[in-house]
Tab-separated table of C-alpha atoms in Angstrom:
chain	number	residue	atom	x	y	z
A	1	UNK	CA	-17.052	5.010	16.547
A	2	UNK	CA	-15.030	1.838	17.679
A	3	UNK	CA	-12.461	0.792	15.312
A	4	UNK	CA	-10.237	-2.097	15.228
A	5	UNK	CA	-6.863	-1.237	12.997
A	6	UNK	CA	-5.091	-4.710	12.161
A	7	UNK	CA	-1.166	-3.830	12.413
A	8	UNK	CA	2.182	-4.720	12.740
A	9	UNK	CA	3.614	-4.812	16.281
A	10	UNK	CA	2.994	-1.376	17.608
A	11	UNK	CA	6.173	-1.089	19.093
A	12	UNK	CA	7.714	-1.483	15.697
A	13	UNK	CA	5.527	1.428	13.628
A	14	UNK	CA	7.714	4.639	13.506
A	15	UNK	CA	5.553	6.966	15.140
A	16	UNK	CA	7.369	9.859	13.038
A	17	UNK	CA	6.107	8.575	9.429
A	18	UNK	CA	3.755	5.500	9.986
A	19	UNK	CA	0.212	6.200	8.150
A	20	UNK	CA	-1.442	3.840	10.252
A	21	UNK	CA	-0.065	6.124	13.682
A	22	UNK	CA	-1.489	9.483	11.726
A	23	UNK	CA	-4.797	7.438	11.306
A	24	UNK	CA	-4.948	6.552	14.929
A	25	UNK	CA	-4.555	9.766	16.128
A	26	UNK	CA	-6.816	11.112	14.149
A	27	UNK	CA	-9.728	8.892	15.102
A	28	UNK	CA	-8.541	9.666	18.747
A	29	UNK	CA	-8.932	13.295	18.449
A	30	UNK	CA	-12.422	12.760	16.518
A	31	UNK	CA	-13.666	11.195	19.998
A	32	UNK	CA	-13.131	7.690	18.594
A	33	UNK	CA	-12.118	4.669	20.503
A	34	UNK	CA	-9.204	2.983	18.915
A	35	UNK	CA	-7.978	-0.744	19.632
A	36	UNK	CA	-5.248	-2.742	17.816
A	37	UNK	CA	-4.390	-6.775	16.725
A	38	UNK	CA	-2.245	-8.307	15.027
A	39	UNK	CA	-3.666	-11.127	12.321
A	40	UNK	CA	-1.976	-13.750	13.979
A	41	UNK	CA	-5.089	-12.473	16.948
A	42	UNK	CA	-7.565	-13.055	14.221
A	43	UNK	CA	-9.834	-15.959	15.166
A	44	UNK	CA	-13.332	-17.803	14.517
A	45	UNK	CA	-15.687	-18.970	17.414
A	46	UNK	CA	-18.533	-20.606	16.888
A	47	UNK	CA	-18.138	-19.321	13.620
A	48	UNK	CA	-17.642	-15.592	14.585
A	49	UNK	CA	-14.933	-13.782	13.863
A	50	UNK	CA	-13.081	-12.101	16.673
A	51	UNK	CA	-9.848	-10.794	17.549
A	52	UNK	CA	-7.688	-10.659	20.400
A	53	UNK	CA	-7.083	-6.934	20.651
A	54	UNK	CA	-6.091	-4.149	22.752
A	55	UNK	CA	-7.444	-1.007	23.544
A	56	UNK	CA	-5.015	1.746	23.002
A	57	UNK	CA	-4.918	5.341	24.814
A	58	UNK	CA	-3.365	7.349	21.876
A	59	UNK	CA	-1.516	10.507	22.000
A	60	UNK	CA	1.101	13.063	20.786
A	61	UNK	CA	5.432	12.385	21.215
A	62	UNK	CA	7.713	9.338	20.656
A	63	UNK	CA	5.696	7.799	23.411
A	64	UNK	CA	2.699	7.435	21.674
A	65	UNK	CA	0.278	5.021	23.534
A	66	UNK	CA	0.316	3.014	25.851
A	67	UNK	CA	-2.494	-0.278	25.491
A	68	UNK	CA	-4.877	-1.744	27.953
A	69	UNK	CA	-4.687	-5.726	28.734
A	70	UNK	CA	-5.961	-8.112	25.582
A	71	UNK	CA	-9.450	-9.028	25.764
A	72	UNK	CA	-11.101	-10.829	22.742
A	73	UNK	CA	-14.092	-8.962	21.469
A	74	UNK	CA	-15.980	-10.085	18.569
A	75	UNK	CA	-15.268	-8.059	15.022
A	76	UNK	CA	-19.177	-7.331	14.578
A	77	UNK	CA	-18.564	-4.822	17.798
A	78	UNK	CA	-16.676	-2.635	15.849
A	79	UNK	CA	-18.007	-0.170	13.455
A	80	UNK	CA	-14.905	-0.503	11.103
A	81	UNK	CA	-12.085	-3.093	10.837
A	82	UNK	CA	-9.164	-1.246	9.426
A	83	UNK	CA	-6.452	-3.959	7.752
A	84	UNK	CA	-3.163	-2.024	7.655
A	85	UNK	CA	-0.915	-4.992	7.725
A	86	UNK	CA	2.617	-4.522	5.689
A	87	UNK	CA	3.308	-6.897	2.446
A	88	UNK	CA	4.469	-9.410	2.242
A	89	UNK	CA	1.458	-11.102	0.833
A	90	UNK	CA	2.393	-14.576	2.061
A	91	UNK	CA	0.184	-17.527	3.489
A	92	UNK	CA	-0.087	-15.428	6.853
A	93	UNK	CA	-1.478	-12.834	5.153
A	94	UNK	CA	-4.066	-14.143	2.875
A	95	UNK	CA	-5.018	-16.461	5.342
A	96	UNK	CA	-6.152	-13.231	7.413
A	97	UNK	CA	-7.639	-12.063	4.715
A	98	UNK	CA	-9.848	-15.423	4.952
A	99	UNK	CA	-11.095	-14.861	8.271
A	100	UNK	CA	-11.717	-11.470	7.327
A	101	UNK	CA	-13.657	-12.564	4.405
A	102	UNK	CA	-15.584	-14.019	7.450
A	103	UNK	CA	-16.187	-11.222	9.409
A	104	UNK	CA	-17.329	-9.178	5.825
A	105	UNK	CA	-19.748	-11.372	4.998
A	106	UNK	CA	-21.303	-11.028	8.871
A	107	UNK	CA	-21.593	-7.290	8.325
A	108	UNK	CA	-18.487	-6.422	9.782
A	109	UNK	CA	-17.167	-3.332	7.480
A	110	UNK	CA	-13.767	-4.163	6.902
A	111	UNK	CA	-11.331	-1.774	4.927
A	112	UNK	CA	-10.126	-2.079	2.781
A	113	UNK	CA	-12.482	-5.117	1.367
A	114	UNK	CA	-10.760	-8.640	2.282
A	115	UNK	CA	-11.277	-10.031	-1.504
A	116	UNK	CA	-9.618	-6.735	-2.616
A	117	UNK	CA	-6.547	-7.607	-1.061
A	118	UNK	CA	-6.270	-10.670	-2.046
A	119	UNK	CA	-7.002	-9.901	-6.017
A	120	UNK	CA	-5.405	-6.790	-6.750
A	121	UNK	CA	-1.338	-7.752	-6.801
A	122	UNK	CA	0.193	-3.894	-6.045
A	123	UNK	CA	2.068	-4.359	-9.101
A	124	UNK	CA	0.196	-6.196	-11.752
A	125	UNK	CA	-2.861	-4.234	-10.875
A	126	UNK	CA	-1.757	-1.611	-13.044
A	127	UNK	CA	-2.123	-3.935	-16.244
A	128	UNK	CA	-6.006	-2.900	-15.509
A	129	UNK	CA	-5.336	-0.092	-17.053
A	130	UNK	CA	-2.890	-0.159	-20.260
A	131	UNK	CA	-3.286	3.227	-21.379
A	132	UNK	CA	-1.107	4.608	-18.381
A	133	UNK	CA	1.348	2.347	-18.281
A	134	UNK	CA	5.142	1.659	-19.521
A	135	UNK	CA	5.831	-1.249	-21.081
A	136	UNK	CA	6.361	-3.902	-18.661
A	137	UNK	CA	6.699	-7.970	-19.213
A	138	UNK	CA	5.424	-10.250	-16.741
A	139	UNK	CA	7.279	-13.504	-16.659
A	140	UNK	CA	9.210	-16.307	-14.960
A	141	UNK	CA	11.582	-16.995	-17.801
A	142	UNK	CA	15.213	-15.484	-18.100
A	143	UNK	CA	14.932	-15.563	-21.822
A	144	UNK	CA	12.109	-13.710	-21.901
A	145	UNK	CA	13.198	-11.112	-19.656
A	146	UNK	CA	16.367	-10.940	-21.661
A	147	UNK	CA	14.704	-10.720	-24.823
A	148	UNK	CA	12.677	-7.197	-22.767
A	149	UNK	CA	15.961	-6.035	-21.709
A	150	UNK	CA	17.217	-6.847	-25.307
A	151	UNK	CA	14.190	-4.520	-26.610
A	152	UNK	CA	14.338	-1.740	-24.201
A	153	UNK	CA	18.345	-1.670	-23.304
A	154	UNK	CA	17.495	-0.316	-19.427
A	155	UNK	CA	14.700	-1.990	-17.098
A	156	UNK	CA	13.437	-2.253	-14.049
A	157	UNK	CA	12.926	-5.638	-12.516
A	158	UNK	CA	11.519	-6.113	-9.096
A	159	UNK	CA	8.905	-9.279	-7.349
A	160	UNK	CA	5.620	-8.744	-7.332
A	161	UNK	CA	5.124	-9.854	-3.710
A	162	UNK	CA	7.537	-7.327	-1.451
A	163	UNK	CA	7.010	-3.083	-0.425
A	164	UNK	CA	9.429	-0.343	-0.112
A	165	UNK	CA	11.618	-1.058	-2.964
A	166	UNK	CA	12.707	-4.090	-1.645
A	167	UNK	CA	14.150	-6.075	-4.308
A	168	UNK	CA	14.022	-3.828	-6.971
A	169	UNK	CA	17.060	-4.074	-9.686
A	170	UNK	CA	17.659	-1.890	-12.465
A	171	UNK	CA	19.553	-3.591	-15.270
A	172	UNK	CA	21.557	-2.657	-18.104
A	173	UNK	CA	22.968	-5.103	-21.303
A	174	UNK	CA	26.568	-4.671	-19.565
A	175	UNK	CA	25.580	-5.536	-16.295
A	176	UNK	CA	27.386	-8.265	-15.565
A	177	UNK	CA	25.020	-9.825	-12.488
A	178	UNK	CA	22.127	-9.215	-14.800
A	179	UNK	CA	21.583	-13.773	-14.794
A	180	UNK	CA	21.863	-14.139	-11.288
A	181	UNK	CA	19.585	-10.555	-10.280
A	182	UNK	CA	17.348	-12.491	-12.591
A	183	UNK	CA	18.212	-16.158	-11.389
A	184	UNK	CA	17.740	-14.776	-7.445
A	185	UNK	CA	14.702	-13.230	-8.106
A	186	UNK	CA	12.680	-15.560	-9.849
A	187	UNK	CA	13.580	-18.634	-8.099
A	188	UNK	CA	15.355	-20.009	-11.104
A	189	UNK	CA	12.757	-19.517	-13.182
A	190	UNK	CA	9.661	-20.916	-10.980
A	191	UNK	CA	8.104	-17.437	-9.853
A	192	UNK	CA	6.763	-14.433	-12.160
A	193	UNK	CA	8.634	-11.302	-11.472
A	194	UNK	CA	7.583	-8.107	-13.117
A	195	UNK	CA	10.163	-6.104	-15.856
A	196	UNK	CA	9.786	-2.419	-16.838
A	197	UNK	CA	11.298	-0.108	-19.079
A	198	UNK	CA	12.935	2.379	-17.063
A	199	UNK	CA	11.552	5.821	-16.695
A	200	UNK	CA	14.271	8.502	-16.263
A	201	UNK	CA	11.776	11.036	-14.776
A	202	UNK	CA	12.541	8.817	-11.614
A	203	UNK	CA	14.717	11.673	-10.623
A	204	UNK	CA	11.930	13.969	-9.841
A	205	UNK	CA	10.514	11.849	-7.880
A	206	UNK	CA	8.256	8.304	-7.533
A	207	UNK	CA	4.680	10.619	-6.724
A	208	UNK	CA	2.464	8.499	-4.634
A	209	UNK	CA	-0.968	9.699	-4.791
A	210	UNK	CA	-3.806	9.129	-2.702
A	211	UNK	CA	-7.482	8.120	-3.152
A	212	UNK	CA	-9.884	7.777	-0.075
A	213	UNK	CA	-13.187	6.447	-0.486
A	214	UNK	CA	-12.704	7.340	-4.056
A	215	UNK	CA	-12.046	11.063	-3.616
A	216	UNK	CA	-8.442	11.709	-5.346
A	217	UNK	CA	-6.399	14.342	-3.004
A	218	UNK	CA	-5.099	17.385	-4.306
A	219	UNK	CA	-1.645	16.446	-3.307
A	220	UNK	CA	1.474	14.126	-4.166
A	221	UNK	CA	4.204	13.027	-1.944
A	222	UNK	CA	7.178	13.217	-4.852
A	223	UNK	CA	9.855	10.712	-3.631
A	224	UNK	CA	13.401	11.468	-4.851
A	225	UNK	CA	15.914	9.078	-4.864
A	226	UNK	CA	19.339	9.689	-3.395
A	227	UNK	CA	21.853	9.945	-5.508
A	228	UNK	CA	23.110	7.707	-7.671
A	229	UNK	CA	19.863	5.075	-6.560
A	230	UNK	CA	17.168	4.234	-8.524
A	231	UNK	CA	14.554	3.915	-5.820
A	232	UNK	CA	12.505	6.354	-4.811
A	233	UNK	CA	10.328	4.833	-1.868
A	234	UNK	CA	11.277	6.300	1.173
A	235	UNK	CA	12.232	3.238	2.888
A	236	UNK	CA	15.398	2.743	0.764
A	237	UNK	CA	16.751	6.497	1.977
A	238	UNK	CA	13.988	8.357	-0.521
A	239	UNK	CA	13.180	12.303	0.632
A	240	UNK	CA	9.273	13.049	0.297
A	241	UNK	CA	8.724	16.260	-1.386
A	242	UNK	CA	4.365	17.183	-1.173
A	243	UNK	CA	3.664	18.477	-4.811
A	244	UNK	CA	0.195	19.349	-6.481
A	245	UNK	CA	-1.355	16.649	-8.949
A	246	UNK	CA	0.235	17.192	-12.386
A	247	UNK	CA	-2.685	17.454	-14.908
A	248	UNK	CA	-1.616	14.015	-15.943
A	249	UNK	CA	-1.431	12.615	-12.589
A	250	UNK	CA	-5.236	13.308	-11.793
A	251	UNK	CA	-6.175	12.051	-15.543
A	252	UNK	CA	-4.410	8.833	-14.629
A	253	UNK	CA	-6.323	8.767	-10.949
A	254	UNK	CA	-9.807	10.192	-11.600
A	255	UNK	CA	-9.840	7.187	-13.756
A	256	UNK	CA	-8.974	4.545	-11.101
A	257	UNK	CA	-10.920	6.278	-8.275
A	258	UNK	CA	-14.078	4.769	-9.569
A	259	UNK	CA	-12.227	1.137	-10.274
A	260	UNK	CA	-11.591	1.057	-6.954
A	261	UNK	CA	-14.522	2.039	-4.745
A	262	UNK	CA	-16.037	-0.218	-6.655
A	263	UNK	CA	-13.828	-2.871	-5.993
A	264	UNK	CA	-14.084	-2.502	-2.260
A	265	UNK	CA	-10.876	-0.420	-1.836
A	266	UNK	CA	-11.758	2.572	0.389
A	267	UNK	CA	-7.775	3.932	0.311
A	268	UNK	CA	-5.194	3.436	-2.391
A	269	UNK	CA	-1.927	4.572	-2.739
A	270	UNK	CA	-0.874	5.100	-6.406
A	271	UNK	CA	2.721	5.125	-8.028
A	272	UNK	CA	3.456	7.587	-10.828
A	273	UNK	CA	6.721	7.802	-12.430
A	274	UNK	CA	6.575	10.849	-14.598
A	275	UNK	CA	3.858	10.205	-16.710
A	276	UNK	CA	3.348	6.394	-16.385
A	277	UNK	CA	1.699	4.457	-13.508
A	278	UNK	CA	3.772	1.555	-11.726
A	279	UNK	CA	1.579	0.631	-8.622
A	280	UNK	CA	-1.537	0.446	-7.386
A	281	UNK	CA	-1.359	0.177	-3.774
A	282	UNK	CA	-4.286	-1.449	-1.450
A	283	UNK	CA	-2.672	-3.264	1.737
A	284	UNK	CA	-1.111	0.014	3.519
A	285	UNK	CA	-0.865	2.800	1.812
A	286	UNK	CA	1.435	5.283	3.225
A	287	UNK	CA	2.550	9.635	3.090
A	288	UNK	CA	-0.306	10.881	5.513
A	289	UNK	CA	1.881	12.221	7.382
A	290	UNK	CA	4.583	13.799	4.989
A	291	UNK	CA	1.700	15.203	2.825
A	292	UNK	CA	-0.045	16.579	6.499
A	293	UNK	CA	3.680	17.918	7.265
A	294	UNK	CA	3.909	20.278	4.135
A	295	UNK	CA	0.897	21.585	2.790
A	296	UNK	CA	-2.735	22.533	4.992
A	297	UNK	CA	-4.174	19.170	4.041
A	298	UNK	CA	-4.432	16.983	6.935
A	299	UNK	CA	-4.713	13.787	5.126
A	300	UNK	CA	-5.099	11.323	8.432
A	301	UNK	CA	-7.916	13.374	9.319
A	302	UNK	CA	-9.618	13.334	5.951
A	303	UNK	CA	-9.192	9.740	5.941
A	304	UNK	CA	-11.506	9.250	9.742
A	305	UNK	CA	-13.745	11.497	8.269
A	306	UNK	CA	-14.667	9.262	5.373
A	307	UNK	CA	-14.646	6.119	7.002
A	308	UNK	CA	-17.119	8.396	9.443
A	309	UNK	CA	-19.225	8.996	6.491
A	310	UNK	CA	-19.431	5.440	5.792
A	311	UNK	CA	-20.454	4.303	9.734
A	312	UNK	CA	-23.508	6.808	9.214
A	313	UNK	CA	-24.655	5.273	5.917
């Protein structure tokens, strides 16, 4: 196969954790040819979409490729598009999503599905499904999310917009920065923000669990906050801990798996706090590689071997 993954600079994915890096060199040691853009290369001509991309010799160590010079090829050339870009969700990114909405309806197969990203917010994509969820206010309004914090006496608030915990607050009735946490993050009361009650299992761990092509793996990463922080995600210091799915855990993601093949997203990352879901995850899921690191499932390589499955169909 020739795929196309749409990244970050490559220069800034750590080659030690990134997903996207696992995925690469997986589809390199499947006999794949592997190129890489940005969306900022994403283009239309004469109403084709294209990107200016590189072709990328991939291999083991820090120093882990090395690219070819840019050459625009068209999207249709490829036999999967793979869009791996990080949140934000801002105009650059749903405007990418556009042109990819492009290529899609072409034929280009473009994971996961262009629309998908743009209508399934990571957080309020849970509200899909009510029955495994805390209870959790959605508003732009300090008095409502007073009144919340009023109800439940400990929350969680955090944007709907940003990744890797960024932004996330946990408040308290005697905090005494609750009205500007609340202030900062909804732009005085213009943008939605999302509230939580807070879920004290948190200290095992924030398990992110995987689906691919609507197969649920057998395995969590657990994430466990450092002390005295109430964010697991690795990003903000969190260790990953691989741990089998809970019986609740695969109730709560045998029921989404079908929700989201359907919905055009071939890999999703789900967030489960003890027993209640807090994320669905669709623009780049991540813990291929700490999952791959402590158990015999080698998750990247799963992961070519589905989108494989899909080439042949």
């Amino acid at each position: 196969m020739k795929l196309l993954f749409i990244v970050n600079p490559l220069a800034t994915l750590k080659v030690y954790k990134d997903s996207s890096v696992a995925m690469m060199r997986a589809a390199k040691t499947r006999g794949h040819k592997v190129f890489a853009a940005g969306i900022s290369d994403l283009m239309l001509r004469d109403g084709q979409a294209h990107a200016v991309c590189v072709a990328l010799e991939v291999r083991g160590g820090d120093d882990w490729f090395s690219a070819a010079e840019p050459a625009t090829q068209a999207l249709a050339d490829f036999d999967a598009v793979l869009m791996r870009t990080d949140p934000p969700v801002d105009t650059d990114y749903l405007l990418a999503t556009q042109l990819l909405q492009v290529a899609a309806e072409q034929g280009v197969r473009v994971l996961n599905r262009p629309s998908a990203l743009r209508d399934f917010n990571e957080k309020l994509a849970i509200l899909n499904f009510p029955q495994f969820i805390a209870p959790t206010l959605v508003s732009a309004k300090r008095d409502d999310i007073a009144a919340f914090l009023v109800e439940h006496m400990d929350i969680i608030v955090k944007p709907l917009t940003e990744m890797g915990g960024s932004g996330i607050f946990r408040l308290t009735l005697s905090d005494p920065n609750r009205n500007a946490i609340l202030e900062t993050l909804t732009h005085r009361g213009r943008r939605p923000i999302m509230a939580q009650r807070y879920l004290p299992e948190i200290a095992q761990g924030d398990k992110r669990i995987l689906i691919i092509d609507g197969e649920v793996l057998p395995w969590a990463l657990a994430r466990i906050p450092l002390p005295g922080e109430t964010r697991g995600n690795l990003a903000a210091g969190g260790t990953g801990r691989a741990q089998a799915l809970s019986a609740r855990d695969r109730d709560i993601a045998e029921t989404i798996a079908p929700w989201a093949k359907a919905n055009g997203i071939f890999l999703a990352g789900l967030d489960v706090i003890g027993d209640y879901l807090t994320e669905i995850n669709v623009t780049s899921p991540t813990g291929f590689q700490e999952i791959t690191a402590q158990t015999d499932l080698d998750v990247a390589e799963q992961f070519i071997i589905a989108v494989e499955r899909g080439a042949e169909k």
